[in-house]
Amino acid sequence: RFLQFLAAEARVKHIISLGAGMQSSTMALMAAAGEITPMPDCAIFADTQNEPKSVYDWLSWLETKLSFPVHRISKGNLAAGSTRLRLSKGGKHYQKSSPPAFTSEEGKPSGLLMRQCTEDYKLNPIFKKMRELGAKKTKATQWIGISMDELQRVRPVRKGQAAWLTNRWPLIELRMTRLHCIEWMASKGYPKPPRSACIFCPYHNNDEWRRLQSEEPLEFVKAVEYERRLQETFNGTTGFRGTVYLHRDLVPLDKVDFTKPSENLEMFDEHGFAVECEGLCGN
């Protein structure tokens, strides 16, 4: 038994970063079926507490189909944390964990907010949980659900972030696209997963905003309210000028015409995914 214990401690841990969207759900189910090896030790779902209800319902179903544990972790409520005005020791008001919202000054586009939400509410909590599970001691491999049609989202672990961690992309190893994932799920008789992302993510394209508005209207109302609170927060920050918006049209979210094609082609690929996204939020 002692030798078995040592062997277990010595082996590399395989941990799925589970966004609970199409790709990571397919990857997890394929692993549970033995189609991707080795069997993961676990999956980790970092909950910002602001996913649409459809994602939480899906995750509850998914957990019943997996042969390894899913650890649901959370730093807290991203919406609440990112709309809290803070006071520095120097007496300046500031905001933390901002989403990459669009900004305008005098009615003209002025850029994007620095994206802090992913690192604060996804990456760091996942790394913390991995360390709690002993992954730092054994070294670890993090499986990320990015498919062939999203190669621009592939990122290695940043230098100095977690030297004991290596990223792996099993769907790319299998040359699988999102369509292949959809076909695999259908072949097993599984339902189609919802899109996974915070309800107020500025990386939504018009199709996703329209889906949220029509299929999950209560969640869309929450996004509208969040935008208002985010604007109030930035109005109170020291040195910030302008207004923040969740949509690049730079009008309140409930005034946007989502029937228009997504004109921000530099931000989204042909599948509606944000090209800047690192693939840890919603795959």
PDB file of C-alpha atoms in Angstrom:
ATOM      1  CA  ARG A   1       0.000   0.000   0.000  1.00  0.00           C
ATOM      2  CA  PHE A   2       2.866   2.369   0.799  1.00  0.00           C
ATOM      3  CA  LEU A   3       4.379   1.803  -2.659  1.00  0.00           C
ATOM      4  CA  GLN A   4       0.964   2.365  -4.251  1.00  0.00           C
ATOM      5  CA  PHE A   5       0.680   5.626  -2.309  1.00  0.00           C
ATOM      6  CA  LEU A   6       4.084   6.773  -3.538  1.00  0.00           C
ATOM      7  CA  ALA A   7       3.186   5.891  -7.121  1.00  0.00           C
ATOM      8  CA  ALA A   8      -0.061   7.841  -6.880  1.00  0.00           C
ATOM      9  CA  GLU A   9       1.757  10.853  -5.444  1.00  0.00           C
ATOM     10  CA  ALA A  10       4.432  10.715  -8.162  1.00  0.00           C
ATOM     11  CA  ARG A  11       2.194  10.664 -11.204  1.00  0.00           C
ATOM     12  CA  VAL A  12       1.230  13.792 -13.092  1.00  0.00           C
ATOM     13  CA  LYS A  13      -2.269  15.021 -12.373  1.00  0.00           C
ATOM     14  CA  HIS A  14      -4.653  15.673 -15.237  1.00  0.00           C
ATOM     15  CA  ILE A  15      -7.273  18.322 -14.512  1.00  0.00           C
ATOM     16  CA  ILE A  16      -9.989  19.593 -16.853  1.00  0.00           C
ATOM     17  CA  SER A  17     -10.661  23.308 -16.859  1.00  0.00           C
ATOM     18  CA  LEU A  18     -14.416  23.032 -17.316  1.00  0.00           C
ATOM     19  CA  GLY A  19     -16.219  25.998 -18.815  1.00  0.00           C
ATOM     20  CA  ALA A  20     -19.386  23.879 -19.272  1.00  0.00           C
ATOM     21  CA  GLY A  21     -19.855  24.965 -22.867  1.00  0.00           C
ATOM     22  CA  MET A  22     -19.836  22.789 -25.976  1.00  0.00           C
ATOM     23  CA  GLN A  23     -16.123  22.032 -26.267  1.00  0.00           C
ATOM     24  CA  SER A  24     -15.153  21.428 -22.654  1.00  0.00           C
ATOM     25  CA  SER A  25     -18.328  19.402 -22.067  1.00  0.00           C
ATOM     26  CA  THR A  26     -17.547  17.211 -25.075  1.00  0.00           C
ATOM     27  CA  MET A  27     -13.951  16.804 -23.910  1.00  0.00           C
ATOM     28  CA  ALA A  28     -15.064  15.808 -20.406  1.00  0.00           C
ATOM     29  CA  LEU A  29     -17.621  13.297 -21.679  1.00  0.00           C
ATOM     30  CA  MET A  30     -15.118  11.787 -24.119  1.00  0.00           C
ATOM     31  CA  ALA A  31     -12.647  11.377 -21.254  1.00  0.00           C
ATOM     32  CA  ALA A  32     -15.297   9.721 -19.103  1.00  0.00           C
ATOM     33  CA  ALA A  33     -15.980   7.336 -22.002  1.00  0.00           C
ATOM     34  CA  GLY A  34     -12.280   6.504 -22.322  1.00  0.00           C
ATOM     35  CA  GLU A  35     -11.961   8.182 -25.728  1.00  0.00           C
ATOM     36  CA  ILE A  36      -9.387  10.642 -24.364  1.00  0.00           C
ATOM     37  CA  THR A  37      -6.756   9.302 -21.996  1.00  0.00           C
ATOM     38  CA  PRO A  38      -5.603   9.175 -19.300  1.00  0.00           C
ATOM     39  CA  MET A  39      -8.700   9.475 -17.145  1.00  0.00           C
ATOM     40  CA  PRO A  40      -8.665  12.942 -15.564  1.00  0.00           C
ATOM     41  CA  ASP A  41      -8.353  13.185 -11.804  1.00  0.00           C
ATOM     42  CA  CYS A  42     -11.074  15.820 -11.749  1.00  0.00           C
ATOM     43  CA  ALA A  43     -12.557  18.862 -13.452  1.00  0.00           C
ATOM     44  CA  ILE A  44     -12.731  22.380 -12.053  1.00  0.00           C
ATOM     45  CA  PHE A  45     -15.544  24.813 -12.804  1.00  0.00           C
ATOM     46  CA  ALA A  46     -14.754  28.377 -11.716  1.00  0.00           C
ATOM     47  CA  ASP A  47     -18.092  30.023 -11.037  1.00  0.00           C
ATOM     48  CA  THR A  48     -18.368  33.798 -11.381  1.00  0.00           C
ATOM     49  CA  GLN A  49     -21.956  33.427 -10.094  1.00  0.00           C
ATOM     50  CA  ASN A  50     -23.114  35.232 -13.219  1.00  0.00           C
ATOM     51  CA  GLU A  51     -23.611  32.483 -15.785  1.00  0.00           C
ATOM     52  CA  PRO A  52     -27.117  32.150 -17.238  1.00  0.00           C
ATOM     53  CA  LYS A  53     -29.411  29.643 -15.528  1.00  0.00           C
ATOM     54  CA  SER A  54     -29.178  27.347 -18.556  1.00  0.00           C
ATOM     55  CA  VAL A  55     -25.470  26.798 -17.856  1.00  0.00           C
ATOM     56  CA  TYR A  56     -26.003  25.851 -14.215  1.00  0.00           C
ATOM     57  CA  ASP A  57     -28.771  23.454 -15.221  1.00  0.00           C
ATOM     58  CA  TRP A  58     -26.485  21.914 -17.833  1.00  0.00           C
ATOM     59  CA  LEU A  59     -23.604  21.580 -15.374  1.00  0.00           C
ATOM     60  CA  SER A  60     -25.835  19.734 -12.899  1.00  0.00           C
ATOM     61  CA  TRP A  61     -26.775  17.273 -15.661  1.00  0.00           C
ATOM     62  CA  LEU A  62     -23.171  16.925 -16.848  1.00  0.00           C
ATOM     63  CA  GLU A  63     -21.924  16.024 -13.380  1.00  0.00           C
ATOM     64  CA  THR A  64     -24.180  12.959 -13.382  1.00  0.00           C
ATOM     65  CA  LYS A  65     -22.485  11.658 -16.562  1.00  0.00           C
ATOM     66  CA  LEU A  66     -18.839  12.009 -15.514  1.00  0.00           C
ATOM     67  CA  SER A  67     -16.799   9.336 -13.769  1.00  0.00           C
ATOM     68  CA  PHE A  68     -14.549  11.864 -12.014  1.00  0.00           C
ATOM     69  CA  PRO A  69     -15.430  14.666  -9.599  1.00  0.00           C
ATOM     70  CA  VAL A  70     -16.256  18.217 -10.633  1.00  0.00           C
ATOM     71  CA  HIS A  71     -15.098  20.854  -8.179  1.00  0.00           C
ATOM     72  CA  ARG A  72     -17.266  23.950  -8.302  1.00  0.00           C
ATOM     73  CA  ILE A  73     -15.262  26.844  -6.926  1.00  0.00           C
ATOM     74  CA  SER A  74     -15.935  30.561  -6.690  1.00  0.00           C
ATOM     75  CA  LYS A  75     -14.113  33.679  -5.592  1.00  0.00           C
ATOM     76  CA  GLY A  76     -17.495  35.345  -5.207  1.00  0.00           C
ATOM     77  CA  ASN A  77     -19.948  37.288  -7.301  1.00  0.00           C
ATOM     78  CA  LEU A  78     -18.183  39.020 -10.175  1.00  0.00           C
ATOM     79  CA  ALA A  79     -21.029  41.472 -10.765  1.00  0.00           C
ATOM     80  CA  ALA A  80     -20.924  42.622  -7.153  1.00  0.00           C
ATOM     81  CA  GLY A  81     -17.127  42.686  -6.970  1.00  0.00           C
ATOM     82  CA  SER A  82     -16.636  44.665 -10.167  1.00  0.00           C
ATOM     83  CA  THR A  83     -19.224  47.315  -9.254  1.00  0.00           C
ATOM     84  CA  ARG A  84     -17.853  48.028  -5.773  1.00  0.00           C
ATOM     85  CA  LEU A  85     -16.080  51.355  -5.485  1.00  0.00           C
ATOM     86  CA  ARG A  86     -12.872  50.973  -3.486  1.00  0.00           C
ATOM     87  CA  LEU A  87     -10.683  53.533  -1.723  1.00  0.00           C
ATOM     88  CA  SER A  88      -6.904  53.333  -1.938  1.00  0.00           C
ATOM     89  CA  LYS A  89      -4.523  54.328   0.867  1.00  0.00           C
ATOM     90  CA  GLY A  90      -3.794  57.440  -1.145  1.00  0.00           C
ATOM     91  CA  GLY A  91      -7.444  58.449  -1.077  1.00  0.00           C
ATOM     92  CA  LYS A  92      -8.285  57.552  -4.663  1.00  0.00           C
ATOM     93  CA  HIS A  93     -11.423  55.692  -5.685  1.00  0.00           C
ATOM     94  CA  TYR A  94     -10.903  52.719  -7.972  1.00  0.00           C
ATOM     95  CA  GLN A  95     -12.586  49.602  -9.353  1.00  0.00           C
ATOM     96  CA  LYS A  96     -11.296  46.003  -9.678  1.00  0.00           C
ATOM     97  CA  SER A  97     -11.975  42.971 -11.872  1.00  0.00           C
ATOM     98  CA  SER A  98     -13.434  44.885 -14.790  1.00  0.00           C
ATOM     99  CA  PRO A  99     -14.788  43.119 -17.860  1.00  0.00           C
ATOM    100  CA  PRO A 100     -13.438  44.374 -21.210  1.00  0.00           C
ATOM    101  CA  ALA A 101     -16.260  46.891 -21.619  1.00  0.00           C
ATOM    102  CA  PHE A 102     -16.274  49.476 -24.386  1.00  0.00           C
ATOM    103  CA  THR A 103     -15.589  53.081 -23.476  1.00  0.00           C
ATOM    104  CA  SER A 104     -16.548  56.380 -25.035  1.00  0.00           C
ATOM    105  CA  GLU A 105     -15.681  60.020 -24.456  1.00  0.00           C
ATOM    106  CA  GLU A 106     -17.856  62.807 -25.790  1.00  0.00           C
ATOM    107  CA  GLY A 107     -19.843  60.226 -27.756  1.00  0.00           C
ATOM    108  CA  LYS A 108     -16.808  58.788 -29.547  1.00  0.00           C
ATOM    109  CA  PRO A 109     -15.167  55.369 -29.062  1.00  0.00           C
ATOM    110  CA  SER A 110     -12.151  55.589 -26.764  1.00  0.00           C
ATOM    111  CA  GLY A 111     -11.149  51.953 -26.329  1.00  0.00           C
ATOM    112  CA  LEU A 112     -11.742  48.997 -24.025  1.00  0.00           C
ATOM    113  CA  LEU A 113     -11.339  48.547 -20.316  1.00  0.00           C
ATOM    114  CA  MET A 114      -8.482  46.306 -19.281  1.00  0.00           C
ATOM    115  CA  ARG A 115      -9.864  42.794 -18.850  1.00  0.00           C
ATOM    116  CA  GLN A 116      -9.276  41.755 -15.235  1.00  0.00           C
ATOM    117  CA  CYS A 117     -12.262  39.473 -14.733  1.00  0.00           C
ATOM    118  CA  THR A 118     -10.763  36.305 -16.222  1.00  0.00           C
ATOM    119  CA  GLU A 119      -7.610  36.394 -14.124  1.00  0.00           C
ATOM    120  CA  ASP A 120      -9.366  37.380 -10.890  1.00  0.00           C
ATOM    121  CA  TYR A 121     -12.415  35.105 -11.102  1.00  0.00           C
ATOM    122  CA  LYS A 122     -11.274  32.243 -13.355  1.00  0.00           C
ATOM    123  CA  LEU A 123      -7.514  31.719 -13.565  1.00  0.00           C
ATOM    124  CA  ASN A 124      -6.401  32.502 -10.027  1.00  0.00           C
ATOM    125  CA  PRO A 125      -9.213  30.518  -8.338  1.00  0.00           C
ATOM    126  CA  ILE A 126      -8.473  27.522 -10.609  1.00  0.00           C
ATOM    127  CA  PHE A 127      -4.749  27.662  -9.801  1.00  0.00           C
ATOM    128  CA  LYS A 128      -5.547  27.947  -6.099  1.00  0.00           C
ATOM    129  CA  LYS A 129      -7.786  24.884  -6.223  1.00  0.00           C
ATOM    130  CA  MET A 130      -5.157  22.939  -8.156  1.00  0.00           C
ATOM    131  CA  ARG A 131      -2.591  23.700  -5.471  1.00  0.00           C
ATOM    132  CA  GLU A 132      -5.057  22.564  -2.796  1.00  0.00           C
ATOM    133  CA  LEU A 133      -5.415  19.285  -4.698  1.00  0.00           C
ATOM    134  CA  GLY A 134      -1.642  18.785  -4.642  1.00  0.00           C
ATOM    135  CA  ALA A 135      -1.037  19.562  -8.306  1.00  0.00           C
ATOM    136  CA  LYS A 136       1.926  21.825  -7.576  1.00  0.00           C
ATOM    137  CA  LYS A 137       3.775  18.952  -5.899  1.00  0.00           C
ATOM    138  CA  THR A 138       3.159  16.406  -8.630  1.00  0.00           C
ATOM    139  CA  LYS A 139       3.216  18.825 -11.587  1.00  0.00           C
ATOM    140  CA  ALA A 140      -0.056  18.963 -13.478  1.00  0.00           C
ATOM    141  CA  THR A 141      -1.598  19.066 -16.925  1.00  0.00           C
ATOM    142  CA  GLN A 142      -4.588  21.326 -17.469  1.00  0.00           C
ATOM    143  CA  TRP A 143      -6.955  20.212 -20.225  1.00  0.00           C
ATOM    144  CA  ILE A 144      -8.579  23.121 -22.053  1.00  0.00           C
ATOM    145  CA  GLY A 145     -11.524  22.695 -24.407  1.00  0.00           C
ATOM    146  CA  ILE A 146     -10.401  24.588 -27.485  1.00  0.00           C
ATOM    147  CA  SER A 147     -11.124  23.099 -30.898  1.00  0.00           C
ATOM    148  CA  MET A 148      -9.382  23.323 -34.276  1.00  0.00           C
ATOM    149  CA  ASP A 149     -11.475  26.264 -35.448  1.00  0.00           C
ATOM    150  CA  GLU A 150     -10.321  28.309 -32.441  1.00  0.00           C
ATOM    151  CA  LEU A 151      -6.547  27.950 -32.750  1.00  0.00           C
ATOM    152  CA  GLN A 152      -6.111  31.678 -32.141  1.00  0.00           C
ATOM    153  CA  ARG A 153      -7.317  31.117 -28.569  1.00  0.00           C
ATOM    154  CA  VAL A 154      -4.502  28.705 -27.652  1.00  0.00           C
ATOM    155  CA  ARG A 155      -2.272  30.128 -24.937  1.00  0.00           C
ATOM    156  CA  PRO A 156       0.460  28.441 -22.894  1.00  0.00           C
ATOM    157  CA  VAL A 157       0.579  29.081 -19.173  1.00  0.00           C
ATOM    158  CA  ARG A 158       2.081  32.534 -18.784  1.00  0.00           C
ATOM    159  CA  LYS A 159       5.645  32.662 -17.524  1.00  0.00           C
ATOM    160  CA  GLY A 160       5.729  33.033 -13.761  1.00  0.00           C
ATOM    161  CA  GLN A 161       2.039  32.208 -13.401  1.00  0.00           C
ATOM    162  CA  ALA A 162       2.219  28.503 -12.556  1.00  0.00           C
ATOM    163  CA  ALA A 163       5.556  26.929 -13.438  1.00  0.00           C
ATOM    164  CA  TRP A 164       4.276  23.542 -12.286  1.00  0.00           C
ATOM    165  CA  LEU A 165       1.420  23.532 -14.818  1.00  0.00           C
ATOM    166  CA  THR A 166       1.311  22.520 -18.492  1.00  0.00           C
ATOM    167  CA  ASN A 167      -1.638  23.178 -20.780  1.00  0.00           C
ATOM    168  CA  ARG A 168      -3.062  20.524 -23.083  1.00  0.00           C
ATOM    169  CA  TRP A 169      -5.740  20.824 -25.792  1.00  0.00           C
ATOM    170  CA  PRO A 170      -7.117  17.298 -26.442  1.00  0.00           C
ATOM    171  CA  LEU A 171      -9.666  18.389 -29.057  1.00  0.00           C
ATOM    172  CA  ILE A 172      -6.901  19.921 -31.152  1.00  0.00           C
ATOM    173  CA  GLU A 173      -4.883  16.711 -30.776  1.00  0.00           C
ATOM    174  CA  LEU A 174      -7.899  14.899 -32.247  1.00  0.00           C
ATOM    175  CA  ARG A 175      -8.321  17.554 -34.989  1.00  0.00           C
ATOM    176  CA  MET A 176     -11.875  18.175 -33.772  1.00  0.00           C
ATOM    177  CA  THR A 177     -13.816  21.317 -34.621  1.00  0.00           C
ATOM    178  CA  ARG A 178     -16.868  22.675 -32.834  1.00  0.00           C
ATOM    179  CA  LEU A 179     -19.027  20.949 -35.456  1.00  0.00           C
ATOM    180  CA  HIS A 180     -17.329  17.641 -34.652  1.00  0.00           C
ATOM    181  CA  CYS A 181     -18.185  18.220 -30.988  1.00  0.00           C
ATOM    182  CA  ILE A 182     -21.824  18.836 -31.868  1.00  0.00           C
ATOM    183  CA  GLU A 183     -21.875  15.661 -33.977  1.00  0.00           C
ATOM    184  CA  TRP A 184     -20.227  13.611 -31.219  1.00  0.00           C
ATOM    185  CA  MET A 185     -22.746  14.798 -28.638  1.00  0.00           C
ATOM    186  CA  ALA A 186     -25.634  14.003 -30.989  1.00  0.00           C
ATOM    187  CA  SER A 187     -24.230  10.535 -31.727  1.00  0.00           C
ATOM    188  CA  LYS A 188     -24.398   9.756 -28.006  1.00  0.00           C
ATOM    189  CA  GLY A 189     -27.922  11.091 -27.669  1.00  0.00           C
ATOM    190  CA  TYR A 190     -26.786  13.948 -25.448  1.00  0.00           C
ATOM    191  CA  PRO A 191     -28.517  17.343 -25.525  1.00  0.00           C
ATOM    192  CA  LYS A 192     -26.696  20.349 -26.937  1.00  0.00           C
ATOM    193  CA  PRO A 193     -24.919  22.407 -24.256  1.00  0.00           C
ATOM    194  CA  PRO A 194     -25.731  26.106 -23.922  1.00  0.00           C
ATOM    195  CA  ARG A 195     -23.170  28.806 -24.606  1.00  0.00           C
ATOM    196  CA  SER A 196     -21.223  29.427 -21.432  1.00  0.00           C
ATOM    197  CA  ALA A 197     -20.140  32.946 -20.450  1.00  0.00           C
ATOM    198  CA  CYS A 198     -21.141  35.630 -17.987  1.00  0.00           C
ATOM    199  CA  ILE A 199     -24.488  37.134 -18.889  1.00  0.00           C
ATOM    200  CA  PHE A 200     -22.888  40.570 -19.230  1.00  0.00           C
ATOM    201  CA  CYS A 201     -19.730  39.583 -21.144  1.00  0.00           C
ATOM    202  CA  PRO A 202     -18.842  42.298 -23.708  1.00  0.00           C
ATOM    203  CA  TYR A 203     -17.413  39.545 -25.924  1.00  0.00           C
ATOM    204  CA  HIS A 204     -20.962  38.441 -26.837  1.00  0.00           C
ATOM    205  CA  ASN A 205     -21.775  39.017 -30.465  1.00  0.00           C
ATOM    206  CA  ASN A 206     -25.244  40.131 -31.576  1.00  0.00           C
ATOM    207  CA  ASP A 207     -26.452  36.558 -32.030  1.00  0.00           C
ATOM    208  CA  GLU A 208     -25.658  35.712 -28.425  1.00  0.00           C
ATOM    209  CA  TRP A 209     -27.177  38.926 -27.069  1.00  0.00           C
ATOM    210  CA  ARG A 210     -30.316  38.211 -29.100  1.00  0.00           C
ATOM    211  CA  ARG A 211     -30.432  34.624 -27.814  1.00  0.00           C
ATOM    212  CA  LEU A 212     -30.117  35.803 -24.232  1.00  0.00           C
ATOM    213  CA  GLN A 213     -32.796  38.431 -24.742  1.00  0.00           C
ATOM    214  CA  SER A 214     -35.284  36.007 -26.308  1.00  0.00           C
ATOM    215  CA  GLU A 215     -34.540  32.719 -24.536  1.00  0.00           C
ATOM    216  CA  GLU A 216     -33.446  33.898 -21.083  1.00  0.00           C
ATOM    217  CA  PRO A 217     -35.042  37.332 -20.681  1.00  0.00           C
ATOM    218  CA  LEU A 218     -34.552  37.474 -16.913  1.00  0.00           C
ATOM    219  CA  GLU A 219     -30.824  37.048 -17.442  1.00  0.00           C
ATOM    220  CA  PHE A 220     -30.830  39.784 -20.082  1.00  0.00           C
ATOM    221  CA  VAL A 221     -32.520  42.144 -17.613  1.00  0.00           C
ATOM    222  CA  LYS A 222     -29.714  41.367 -15.143  1.00  0.00           C
ATOM    223  CA  ALA A 223     -27.165  42.307 -17.810  1.00  0.00           C
ATOM    224  CA  VAL A 224     -28.946  45.617 -18.452  1.00  0.00           C
ATOM    225  CA  GLU A 225     -28.940  46.372 -14.730  1.00  0.00           C
ATOM    226  CA  TYR A 226     -25.279  45.397 -14.439  1.00  0.00           C
ATOM    227  CA  GLU A 227     -24.322  47.821 -17.197  1.00  0.00           C
ATOM    228  CA  ARG A 228     -26.059  50.638 -15.319  1.00  0.00           C
ATOM    229  CA  ARG A 229     -24.255  49.772 -12.074  1.00  0.00           C
ATOM    230  CA  LEU A 230     -20.910  49.484 -13.862  1.00  0.00           C
ATOM    231  CA  GLN A 231     -21.395  52.940 -15.346  1.00  0.00           C
ATOM    232  CA  GLU A 232     -22.188  54.372 -11.910  1.00  0.00           C
ATOM    233  CA  THR A 233     -19.062  52.732 -10.499  1.00  0.00           C
ATOM    234  CA  PHE A 234     -16.774  54.196 -13.156  1.00  0.00           C
ATOM    235  CA  ASN A 235     -18.398  57.592 -12.797  1.00  0.00           C
ATOM    236  CA  GLY A 236     -17.119  57.529  -9.219  1.00  0.00           C
ATOM    237  CA  THR A 237     -13.560  56.361  -9.956  1.00  0.00           C
ATOM    238  CA  THR A 238     -10.717  58.843  -9.680  1.00  0.00           C
ATOM    239  CA  GLY A 239      -9.419  60.079 -13.012  1.00  0.00           C
ATOM    240  CA  PHE A 240     -11.810  58.152 -15.263  1.00  0.00           C
ATOM    241  CA  ARG A 241     -13.499  60.138 -17.992  1.00  0.00           C
ATOM    242  CA  GLY A 242     -16.218  58.916 -20.274  1.00  0.00           C
ATOM    243  CA  THR A 243     -18.845  56.163 -20.148  1.00  0.00           C
ATOM    244  CA  VAL A 244     -18.619  52.366 -20.254  1.00  0.00           C
ATOM    245  CA  TYR A 245     -20.927  50.126 -22.288  1.00  0.00           C
ATOM    246  CA  LEU A 246     -21.318  46.374 -22.752  1.00  0.00           C
ATOM    247  CA  HIS A 247     -21.917  46.704 -26.511  1.00  0.00           C
ATOM    248  CA  ARG A 248     -19.680  48.400 -29.031  1.00  0.00           C
ATOM    249  CA  ASP A 249     -22.596  50.450 -30.382  1.00  0.00           C
ATOM    250  CA  LEU A 250     -22.034  52.609 -27.276  1.00  0.00           C
ATOM    251  CA  VAL A 251     -25.682  52.809 -26.345  1.00  0.00           C
ATOM    252  CA  PRO A 252     -27.471  51.225 -23.372  1.00  0.00           C
ATOM    253  CA  LEU A 253     -27.822  47.482 -23.824  1.00  0.00           C
ATOM    254  CA  ASP A 254     -31.635  47.559 -23.909  1.00  0.00           C
ATOM    255  CA  LYS A 255     -31.469  50.066 -26.789  1.00  0.00           C
ATOM    256  CA  VAL A 256     -29.187  48.003 -29.057  1.00  0.00           C
ATOM    257  CA  ASP A 257     -30.555  46.587 -32.316  1.00  0.00           C
ATOM    258  CA  PHE A 258     -29.339  42.985 -32.113  1.00  0.00           C
ATOM    259  CA  THR A 259     -30.868  42.088 -35.487  1.00  0.00           C
ATOM    260  CA  LYS A 260     -27.892  43.731 -37.196  1.00  0.00           C
ATOM    261  CA  PRO A 261     -24.973  41.487 -38.177  1.00  0.00           C
ATOM    262  CA  SER A 262     -22.064  41.691 -35.778  1.00  0.00           C
ATOM    263  CA  GLU A 263     -19.982  44.379 -37.420  1.00  0.00           C
ATOM    264  CA  ASN A 264     -17.014  44.022 -35.063  1.00  0.00           C
ATOM    265  CA  LEU A 265     -15.387  41.329 -37.156  1.00  0.00           C
ATOM    266  CA  GLU A 266     -11.959  41.967 -35.697  1.00  0.00           C
ATOM    267  CA  MET A 267     -13.230  40.850 -32.289  1.00  0.00           C
ATOM    268  CA  PHE A 268     -15.211  37.750 -33.288  1.00  0.00           C
ATOM    269  CA  ASP A 269     -14.428  34.804 -35.507  1.00  0.00           C
ATOM    270  CA  GLU A 270     -16.920  33.176 -37.863  1.00  0.00           C
ATOM    271  CA  HIS A 271     -18.386  31.142 -35.003  1.00  0.00           C
ATOM    272  CA  GLY A 272     -19.076  34.158 -32.814  1.00  0.00           C
ATOM    273  CA  PHE A 273     -16.172  33.527 -30.444  1.00  0.00           C
ATOM    274  CA  ALA A 274     -14.034  36.386 -29.208  1.00  0.00           C
ATOM    275  CA  VAL A 275     -10.593  36.152 -30.754  1.00  0.00           C
ATOM    276  CA  GLU A 276      -8.999  37.689 -27.639  1.00  0.00           C
ATOM    277  CA  CYS A 277     -10.567  35.113 -25.359  1.00  0.00           C
ATOM    278  CA  GLU A 278      -8.121  32.628 -23.828  1.00  0.00           C
ATOM    279  CA  GLY A 279     -10.664  29.845 -23.799  1.00  0.00           C
ATOM    280  CA  LEU A 280     -11.094  29.474 -20.045  1.00  0.00           C
ATOM    281  CA  CYS A 281     -14.474  31.121 -19.604  1.00  0.00           C
ATOM    282  CA  GLY A 282     -16.954  29.442 -21.859  1.00  0.00           C
ATOM    283  CA  ASN A 283     -15.746  26.481 -23.842  1.00  0.00           C
TER     284      ASN A 283
END
